[in-house]
Coordinates of C-alpha atoms in Angstrom, one line a residue:
Chain A
X1 CA -11.5 -10.2 -18.8
X2 CA -10.0 -6.9 -17.5
X3 CA -6.3 -6.6 -17.4
X4 CA -5.1 -7.1 -13.7
X5 CA -3.9 -4.4 -11.8
X6 CA -0.2 -4.4 -10.6
X7 CA 1.2 -3.5 -7.1
X8 CA 4.1 -1.6 -6.8
X9 CA 6.0 -4.8 -6.0
X10 CA 5.0 -6.6 -9.2
X11 CA 8.5 -6.6 -10.8
X12 CA 10.1 -7.6 -7.7
X13 CA 7.7 -10.6 -7.6
X14 CA 8.7 -11.5 -11.1
X15 CA 12.4 -11.3 -10.1
X16 CA 11.9 -13.4 -7.1
X17 CA 10.2 -16.1 -9.2
X18 CA 6.6 -15.8 -7.9
X19 CA 3.9 -17.8 -9.4
X20 CA 1.2 -15.1 -9.9
X21 CA -2.5 -15.3 -9.8
X22 CA -5.4 -12.9 -10.2
X23 CA -6.9 -11.7 -6.9
X24 CA -9.5 -9.2 -6.3
X25 CA -8.5 -7.7 -9.7
X26 CA -4.8 -7.6 -9.0
X27 CA -2.0 -9.8 -10.2
X28 CA -0.7 -11.1 -6.9
X29 CA 1.9 -13.8 -5.8
X30 CA 0.4 -16.9 -4.7
X31 CA 3.6 -18.6 -3.7
X32 CA 7.4 -18.2 -4.1
X33 CA 9.4 -21.3 -2.7
X34 CA 6.0 -23.1 -2.0
X35 CA 3.1 -22.7 0.3
X36 CA 4.2 -25.1 3.0
X37 CA 7.8 -23.8 3.1
X38 CA 6.6 -20.2 3.4
X39 CA 4.1 -21.0 6.0
X40 CA 6.6 -22.8 8.1
X41 CA 9.2 -20.1 7.6
X42 CA 6.7 -17.4 8.9
X43 CA 6.0 -19.5 12.1
X44 CA 9.9 -20.0 12.5
X45 CA 11.5 -16.8 11.5
X46 CA 9.9 -14.1 9.2
X47 CA 7.8 -13.7 6.2
X48 CA 7.3 -10.6 3.9
X49 CA 3.9 -10.5 2.2
X50 CA 2.7 -7.9 -0.5
X51 CA -0.7 -6.7 0.6
X52 CA -0.9 -3.6 -1.4
X53 CA -4.1 -4.8 -3.1
X54 CA -5.8 -3.9 0.3
X55 CA -7.5 -0.4 0.5
X56 CA -5.9 2.3 2.7
X57 CA -8.3 5.1 3.4
X58 CA -7.9 8.3 5.2
X59 CA -10.7 9.9 7.3
X60 CA -9.7 13.3 7.7
X61 CA -13.0 15.3 8.1
X62 CA -14.2 16.8 11.2
X63 CA -16.3 14.3 13.3
X64 CA -14.8 11.3 11.3
X65 CA -14.8 9.1 14.6
X66 CA -18.6 10.1 15.0
X67 CA -19.1 9.5 11.5
X68 CA -17.6 6.1 11.5
X69 CA -19.3 5.0 14.6
X70 CA -22.6 5.2 12.6
X71 CA -21.1 2.4 10.3
X72 CA -19.4 0.4 12.6
X73 CA -20.0 -1.2 16.1
X74 CA -16.8 -0.1 17.5
X75 CA -15.7 2.4 20.0
X76 CA -13.9 4.6 17.6
X77 CA -14.2 7.8 19.8
X78 CA -12.4 5.9 22.7
X79 CA -9.6 4.9 20.5
X80 CA -6.4 6.5 21.6
X81 CA -3.9 8.2 19.3
X82 CA -1.4 5.8 18.2
X83 CA -3.6 2.8 18.5
X84 CA -5.5 0.5 16.2
X85 CA -8.6 -1.6 16.6
X86 CA -10.3 -4.3 14.5
X87 CA -14.0 -3.6 13.4
X88 CA -16.5 -4.3 10.6
X89 CA -19.2 -2.5 8.6
X90 CA -22.5 -3.9 9.3
X91 CA -25.8 -3.8 7.5
X92 CA -29.4 -3.3 8.3
X93 CA -30.0 -7.1 8.6
X94 CA -27.2 -7.2 11.0
X95 CA -24.7 -9.0 8.6
X96 CA -21.1 -7.8 7.9
X97 CA -20.2 -5.7 4.8
X98 CA -16.3 -5.8 5.4
X99 CA -14.0 -6.2 8.0
X100 CA -11.3 -3.7 8.6
X101 CA -8.5 -2.0 10.7
X102 CA -9.1 1.5 12.3
X103 CA -6.1 3.5 13.3
X104 CA -6.4 6.9 15.2
X105 CA -3.4 8.7 13.7
X106 CA -4.0 11.9 15.8
X107 CA -5.7 14.2 13.5
X108 CA -7.2 11.6 11.3
X109 CA -8.2 8.0 11.1
X110 CA -6.5 5.4 8.9
X111 CA -8.5 2.5 7.6
X112 CA -7.3 -0.7 6.0
X113 CA -10.0 -2.6 4.1
X114 CA -10.3 -5.8 1.9
X115 CA -9.3 -5.4 -1.5
X116 CA -12.5 -6.8 -3.1
X117 CA -14.6 -4.5 -0.8
X118 CA -12.7 -1.2 -1.2
X119 CA -14.9 0.3 -3.8
X120 CA -18.0 -0.4 -2.0
X121 CA -16.4 0.8 1.5
X122 CA -15.5 4.0 -0.2
X123 CA -18.9 4.6 -1.5
X124 CA -20.3 4.0 1.8
X125 CA -17.9 6.2 3.5
X126 CA -18.1 9.1 1.2
X127 CA -22.1 9.0 1.5
X128 CA -21.8 9.3 5.2
X129 CA -19.1 11.9 5.8
X130 CA -16.7 14.5 4.2
X131 CA -13.0 14.2 4.2
X132 CA -12.7 10.5 2.8
X133 CA -9.6 10.0 0.8
X134 CA -8.4 6.7 -0.8
X135 CA -4.6 6.4 -0.5
X136 CA -3.6 5.2 -4.0
X137 CA 0.0 6.1 -3.9
X138 CA 1.3 3.7 -1.3
X139 CA 2.3 0.0 -1.1
X140 CA 1.3 -2.1 1.8
X141 CA 3.6 -4.8 3.2
X142 CA 3.3 -7.4 6.1
X143 CA 6.4 -8.7 7.8
X144 CA 5.0 -11.4 9.9
X145 CA 6.8 -13.9 12.2
X146 CA 9.0 -14.2 15.4
X147 CA 11.9 -12.6 13.6
X148 CA 9.8 -9.6 12.3
X149 CA 11.0 -7.2 15.0
X150 CA 14.6 -7.8 14.7
X151 CA 14.4 -7.3 10.9
X152 CA 12.4 -4.2 11.0
X153 CA 14.2 -2.6 13.8
X154 CA 17.5 -3.2 12.0
X155 CA 16.0 -0.6 9.5
X156 CA 13.8 1.3 11.8
X157 CA 15.1 1.0 15.4
X158 CA 11.9 2.6 17.0
X159 CA 9.6 -0.2 15.7
X160 CA 11.0 -2.4 18.3
X161 CA 9.2 -0.5 21.1
X162 CA 5.8 -0.7 19.5
X163 CA 3.3 -3.0 21.0
X164 CA 0.5 -5.0 19.5
X165 CA -2.0 -2.8 17.7
X166 CA 0.1 0.3 18.1
X167 CA 0.5 2.5 15.0
X168 CA 3.3 5.0 14.4
X169 CA 4.8 7.0 11.6
X170 CA 8.6 6.3 11.5
X171 CA 11.4 7.3 9.1
X172 CA 13.3 4.9 6.9
X173 CA 15.9 6.5 4.4
X174 CA 13.9 9.9 4.3
X175 CA 10.7 8.1 3.8
X176 CA 7.6 8.3 6.1
X177 CA 6.5 4.6 6.9
X178 CA 3.2 4.1 8.4
X179 CA 3.6 1.2 10.6
X180 CA 1.1 -0.9 12.8
X181 CA 2.2 -3.7 14.8
X182 CA -0.4 -6.2 13.6
X183 CA -1.1 -8.9 11.0
X184 CA -3.1 -11.7 9.7
X185 CA -0.9 -14.8 10.6
X186 CA -1.3 -15.3 14.2
X187 CA 2.3 -14.2 14.5
X188 CA 4.0 -11.1 15.8
X189 CA 4.7 -8.7 13.1
X190 CA 4.0 -5.4 11.3
X191 CA 2.0 -4.0 8.5
X192 CA 4.0 -1.1 6.8
X193 CA 2.5 1.5 4.3
X194 CA 5.4 2.9 2.1
X195 CA 5.3 5.3 -0.7
X196 CA 4.9 3.3 -4.0
X197 CA 8.1 4.7 -5.4
X198 CA 10.2 3.4 -2.6
X199 CA 8.3 0.1 -2.1
X200 CA 10.6 -2.1 -4.0
X201 CA 13.7 -0.6 -2.4
X202 CA 12.2 -1.1 1.3
X203 CA 10.9 -4.6 0.3
X204 CA 14.5 -5.4 -0.8
X205 CA 16.0 -3.9 2.4
X206 CA 13.8 -6.2 4.5
X207 CA 14.4 -9.3 2.5
X208 CA 18.4 -8.5 3.0
X209 CA 17.7 -8.9 6.8
X210 CA 18.7 -12.4 8.0
X211 CA 15.8 -14.9 8.2
X212 CA 13.4 -12.8 6.0
X213 CA 11.9 -14.5 3.1
X214 CA 9.0 -13.5 0.7
X215 CA 5.6 -15.3 1.1
X216 CA 2.4 -15.4 -1.1
X217 CA -1.3 -15.5 -0.6
X218 CA -1.1 -19.2 -0.4
X219 CA 0.8 -19.0 2.8
X220 CA -1.3 -16.0 4.0
X221 CA -4.4 -18.1 3.9
X222 CA -3.2 -21.1 5.6
X223 CA -1.6 -18.9 8.3
X224 CA -4.8 -17.2 9.1
X225 CA -6.7 -20.3 9.0
X226 CA -4.5 -21.8 11.7
X227 CA -5.0 -18.6 13.7
X228 CA -8.6 -18.7 13.4
X229 CA -8.9 -15.4 11.6
X230 CA -11.9 -14.7 9.3
X231 CA -11.6 -14.1 5.5
X232 CA -14.4 -11.8 4.3
X233 CA -16.4 -13.4 1.6
X234 CA -15.8 -16.8 3.2
X235 CA -16.2 -16.9 6.8
X236 CA -18.1 -13.6 7.1
X237 CA -20.2 -12.0 4.6
X238 CA -23.5 -9.8 4.5
X239 CA -25.5 -12.6 5.8
X240 CA -23.4 -13.5 8.8
X241 CA -23.7 -11.5 12.1
X242 CA -20.9 -10.4 14.3
X243 CA -22.0 -12.7 17.2
X244 CA -22.5 -15.7 14.8
X245 CA -19.0 -15.1 13.6
X246 CA -17.6 -15.1 17.1
X247 CA -16.5 -11.4 16.7
X248 CA -18.6 -10.0 19.5
X249 CA -15.3 -9.1 21.5
X250 CA -14.8 -6.5 18.8
X251 CA -17.8 -4.7 20.0
X252 CA -16.7 -2.5 23.0
X253 CA -19.0 -2.2 26.0
X254 CA -20.0 1.4 25.1
X255 CA -21.6 0.4 22.0
X256 CA -23.3 -2.6 23.6
X257 CA -26.8 -2.7 25.2
X258 CA -26.7 -0.5 28.2
X259 CA -23.6 1.4 26.9
X260 CA -23.0 5.1 26.8
X261 CA -23.2 5.0 22.9
X262 CA -25.1 1.8 22.6
X263 CA -26.3 1.1 19.0
X264 CA -26.5 3.7 16.4
X265 CA -25.0 1.4 13.7
X266 CA -26.8 -0.6 10.9
X267 CA -28.4 -3.8 12.2
X268 CA -27.9 -2.5 15.8
X269 CA -31.0 -4.2 17.3
X270 CA -30.1 -7.8 16.0
X271 CA -26.5 -7.4 16.6
X272 CA -26.8 -6.1 20.3
X273 CA -29.4 -8.6 21.2
X274 CA -27.4 -11.5 19.8
X275 CA -24.2 -10.3 21.5
X276 CA -26.0 -10.1 24.7
X277 CA -28.3 -13.5 24.4
X278 CA -26.0 -15.7 22.0
X279 CA -26.7 -16.4 18.3
X280 CA -28.7 -19.6 17.0
X281 CA -25.5 -20.7 15.0
X282 CA -21.7 -20.0 15.6
X283 CA -18.4 -20.2 13.7
X284 CA -16.4 -23.1 15.0
X285 CA -13.2 -24.7 14.5
X286 CA -13.3 -28.2 12.7
X287 CA -10.7 -31.0 12.8
X288 CA -11.3 -33.5 10.0
X289 CA -10.5 -36.7 11.5
X290 CA -8.9 -38.3 8.5
X291 CA -6.0 -36.9 6.3
X292 CA -8.2 -35.6 3.6
X293 CA -8.5 -31.7 3.7
X294 CA -12.2 -30.5 3.6
X295 CA -12.6 -27.3 2.1
X296 CA -14.9 -24.3 1.9
X297 CA -18.6 -25.3 0.7
X298 CA -18.5 -28.9 2.2
X299 CA -21.9 -29.5 3.8
X300 CA -22.0 -30.5 7.5
X301 CA -24.4 -33.0 9.0
X302 CA -25.3 -33.7 12.6
X303 CA -25.2 -37.5 11.9
X304 CA -23.5 -39.8 9.4
X305 CA -27.1 -40.7 7.8
X306 CA -28.7 -37.4 8.4
X307 CA -30.6 -36.2 5.3
X308 CA -30.3 -32.4 5.8
X309 CA -27.2 -30.5 6.4
X310 CA -27.0 -28.4 9.6
X311 CA -24.0 -26.2 8.4
X312 CA -21.3 -25.8 5.9
X313 CA -17.4 -25.4 5.9
X314 CA -16.5 -21.7 5.1
X315 CA -12.7 -22.2 5.1
X316 CA -10.5 -25.3 5.2
X317 CA -7.5 -26.8 3.9
X318 CA -4.2 -28.2 5.3
X319 CA -2.6 -26.7 8.3
X320 CA 1.1 -27.1 8.1
X321 CA 2.0 -26.2 11.6
X322 CA -0.6 -28.4 12.9
X323 CA 0.4 -31.0 10.1
X324 CA -3.1 -31.9 9.7
X325 CA -6.3 -30.8 7.8
X326 CA -8.2 -27.9 9.6
X327 CA -11.3 -26.1 8.8
X328 CA -13.8 -23.5 10.2
X329 CA -17.5 -23.3 9.5
X330 CA -20.8 -22.6 10.9
X331 CA -23.0 -25.0 13.0
X332 CA -26.2 -24.6 15.3
X333 CA -25.1 -23.9 18.8
X334 CA -26.5 -27.5 19.6
X335 CA -23.6 -29.0 17.6
X336 CA -21.0 -26.1 18.4
X337 CA -19.5 -27.4 21.5
X338 CA -16.0 -28.5 21.2
X339 CA -15.7 -32.3 21.1
X340 CA -18.9 -32.7 19.2
X341 CA -18.6 -35.0 16.0
X342 CA -20.2 -33.7 12.8
X343 CA -20.0 -35.4 9.4
X344 CA -18.8 -33.7 6.2
X345 CA -19.9 -34.7 2.7
X346 CA -16.6 -35.3 0.7
X347 CA -17.0 -36.4 -2.7
X348 CA -20.1 -38.5 -1.9
X349 CA -18.7 -40.0 1.4
X350 CA -19.6 -38.9 4.9
X351 CA -16.4 -38.3 6.8
X352 CA -16.0 -37.2 10.6
X353 CA -14.9 -34.0 11.8
X354 CA -14.5 -32.8 15.5
X355 CA -15.7 -29.4 16.7
X356 CA -12.5 -27.9 18.1
X357 CA -11.7 -24.5 19.8
X358 CA -10.2 -21.6 17.8
X359 CA -7.5 -20.7 17.1
X360 CA -5.8 -23.8 16.1
X361 CA -2.5 -22.1 16.5
X362 CA -2.2 -19.6 19.6
X363 CA -1.2 -16.1 18.6
X364 CA 2.2 -14.8 20.0
X365 CA 1.4 -11.1 19.7
X366 CA 3.8 -8.6 21.5
X367 CA 1.1 -7.2 23.9
Chain B
X1 CA 8.0 -43.5 -20.9
X2 CA 5.0 -42.0 -22.4
X3 CA 2.9 -38.8 -21.6
X4 CA -0.6 -37.9 -21.7
X5 CA -2.3 -34.4 -22.1
X6 CA -3.5 -34.7 -18.7
X7 CA 0.0 -34.7 -17.4
X8 CA 0.3 -38.3 -16.5
X9 CA 3.3 -40.7 -17.3
X10 CA 2.9 -44.3 -18.4
X11 CA 5.5 -47.0 -18.1
X12 CA 5.5 -50.3 -19.3
X13 CA 6.6 -52.9 -16.6
X14 CA 6.3 -56.4 -17.8
X15 CA 2.6 -56.6 -19.0
X16 CA 1.3 -53.7 -16.8
X17 CA 1.2 -50.2 -17.4
X18 CA 2.6 -48.0 -14.3
X19 CA 1.0 -44.5 -14.2
X20 CA 1.9 -41.4 -12.3
X21 CA 1.9 -37.8 -12.6
X22 CA 4.8 -35.6 -14.3
X23 CA 7.3 -33.3 -12.7
X24 CA 5.5 -30.6 -14.4
X25 CA 2.1 -31.4 -12.9
X26 CA 3.7 -32.0 -9.4
X27 CA 5.2 -28.5 -9.6
X28 CA 1.8 -26.9 -10.7
X29 CA 0.0 -28.7 -7.7
X30 CA 2.3 -27.5 -5.1
X31 CA 2.9 -29.4 -1.8
X32 CA 0.7 -32.5 -1.9
X33 CA -0.7 -33.3 1.4
X34 CA -3.2 -36.1 0.7
X35 CA -3.8 -38.8 -2.0
X36 CA -6.7 -41.2 -2.2
X37 CA -6.1 -44.3 -4.3
X38 CA -8.2 -46.7 -6.2
X39 CA -8.9 -50.1 -4.9
X40 CA -7.0 -52.9 -6.6
X41 CA -9.2 -55.2 -9.1
X42 CA -11.3 -52.1 -10.1
X43 CA -12.3 -52.1 -13.6
X44 CA -11.9 -48.6 -15.1
X45 CA -12.6 -46.9 -18.5
X46 CA -10.5 -44.2 -20.0
X47 CA -11.3 -40.8 -18.5
X48 CA -12.9 -42.3 -15.2
X49 CA -11.6 -40.3 -12.0
X50 CA -9.5 -42.9 -10.2
X51 CA -7.3 -40.9 -7.8
X52 CA -7.7 -37.6 -5.8
X53 CA -4.7 -35.5 -5.0
X54 CA -5.1 -32.8 -2.5
X55 CA -2.4 -30.2 -2.5
X56 CA -2.3 -27.3 0.2
X57 CA -4.0 -25.2 -2.6
X58 CA -6.6 -27.4 -4.2
X59 CA -8.0 -30.9 -5.0
X60 CA -7.4 -32.4 -8.4
X61 CA -8.2 -35.8 -10.0
X62 CA -6.2 -38.3 -11.8
X63 CA -8.0 -39.8 -14.7
X64 CA -7.6 -43.4 -16.1
X65 CA -5.4 -42.8 -19.1
X66 CA -6.7 -46.2 -20.8
X67 CA -9.5 -48.8 -20.3
X68 CA -8.4 -51.8 -18.1
X69 CA -8.1 -53.1 -14.6
X70 CA -6.3 -51.3 -11.7
X71 CA -4.1 -54.2 -10.0
X72 CA -2.1 -52.3 -7.5
X73 CA -1.9 -48.9 -6.1
X74 CA 1.1 -47.5 -4.4
X75 CA 0.7 -47.4 -0.5
X76 CA 3.7 -45.2 -0.2
X77 CA 1.7 -42.3 -1.4
X78 CA -0.9 -42.7 1.5
X79 CA 1.9 -42.7 4.0
X80 CA 4.0 -40.0 2.6
X81 CA 1.9 -37.9 0.0
X82 CA 5.0 -35.3 -0.2
X83 CA 6.6 -38.2 -2.2
X84 CA 4.5 -36.8 -5.2
X85 CA 6.6 -33.6 -4.9
X86 CA 10.0 -35.3 -4.2
X87 CA 10.2 -38.1 -7.0
X88 CA 7.1 -37.7 -9.2
X89 CA 8.4 -39.8 -12.0
X90 CA 10.0 -42.2 -9.9
X91 CA 8.9 -43.7 -6.4
X92 CA 5.5 -41.7 -6.6
X93 CA 3.9 -43.8 -9.1
X94 CA 0.1 -44.0 -8.5
X95 CA -1.2 -47.3 -9.7
X96 CA -0.6 -50.2 -12.2
X97 CA -3.1 -51.2 -14.7
X98 CA -3.7 -54.4 -16.7
X99 CA -4.7 -53.5 -20.3
X100 CA -5.6 -55.8 -23.2
X101 CA -3.1 -54.3 -25.7
X102 CA 0.1 -52.7 -24.8
X103 CA 0.4 -51.2 -28.3
X104 CA -2.0 -48.5 -27.6
X105 CA 0.7 -46.8 -25.6
X106 CA 2.3 -45.8 -29.1
X107 CA -0.6 -43.3 -29.6
X108 CA 0.8 -41.0 -26.6
X109 CA 3.5 -38.4 -26.5
X110 CA 7.2 -39.3 -26.1
X111 CA 9.4 -37.0 -23.8
X112 CA 10.2 -34.5 -26.4
X113 CA 6.7 -34.2 -27.6
X114 CA 5.6 -33.6 -24.0
X115 CA 8.2 -31.0 -23.4
X116 CA 6.9 -29.2 -26.6
X117 CA 3.4 -29.7 -25.2
X118 CA 4.2 -27.9 -21.9
X119 CA 6.5 -25.4 -23.3

């Protein structure tokens, strides 16, 4: 096995007593005080996550927006400077190669992509355009929760004025922070890119603010699950289409059928038809009716005694805010209406789950 | 108290053996959110999966440490799975077993040996 890569905050994690795990080739903290406590603290106050394993990519070439629109079904050309948008790379079959954030920083675009996909994304981008630059000398932190604004504004006052999905470059102690008001928890918060040499000092400055505690990948996963957010490789992958995943909202009108820049991205025929007409299966929320969590891979059946599964759980676990097990998965549209009962196969037993609307926990973004 | 390599503890109580998981195991599991217990009057063989523990992170099994009969399971764990984290070597016992010969417990680790084992 190859040695795990370390983020610029590795020593800090060690000093804070993190339990480390390998994730996408990096040694990452899975928990500090405990997943449940960190999850609840994020919903109540503010949690600081190290997400430096994710890829930061600059598209600085002329025509970057046009080039990117050939890879993602997103209105990139219409994205205002200082704003960020969610999107995904698609493939010829209409599936999803990765999901990402796209920020317009005036004279260039900044992408944030998944750790496990960054090499593939870079290859894809470099094959499609000039001026692609992987940012390898900056850490990425996520400060999430209702206390995030006060904590960051104590160090960087202008961060308070940002709205959800704004991006800005703001100074802290002589360092240029690349800040977006966004996240992956369903809470208000920020993602902050900081030069690696100052990352620990900046993280310590945030942790010194009242109410800010470190959190690991365990809480990040349970928070995003409650918020109904997809994890690439589980809830979305090369075989799931945007409409199936319930991500049609991320495809702006100008890229849909009849739009002024309709199609022109991989898999456009299938993706646009599905967005217009509806897919045959859909990602749904699922509430196990007992106390036993049901996790990714559990087969779903339309009836307790049905022989063939109709779908599968793609993410599942315990939702600390809801204080009950929660899950997401795919079901045929016939079974996808909230309130429908389906059955999951758990250790050889068929147990009921109820289809539920997503998200389980309503977001509190500062729009 | 005796200890197994599967991080269970065994305590003799009258003619029964009480079984739970160690503090070390509870710490490794993280927050326990669900426990599935065996039915009383179940005959089990050493190594059988007799309980399921679900933490926020993952599901794990508890294996029967000995051949014998499960005579009682701890209903407090069904009510409050977090007890496994709060008092793993006390109130959070999982089940009690009847076995033929209590002297088989001599073969398991004592506390010092277990501490060396997890060190």
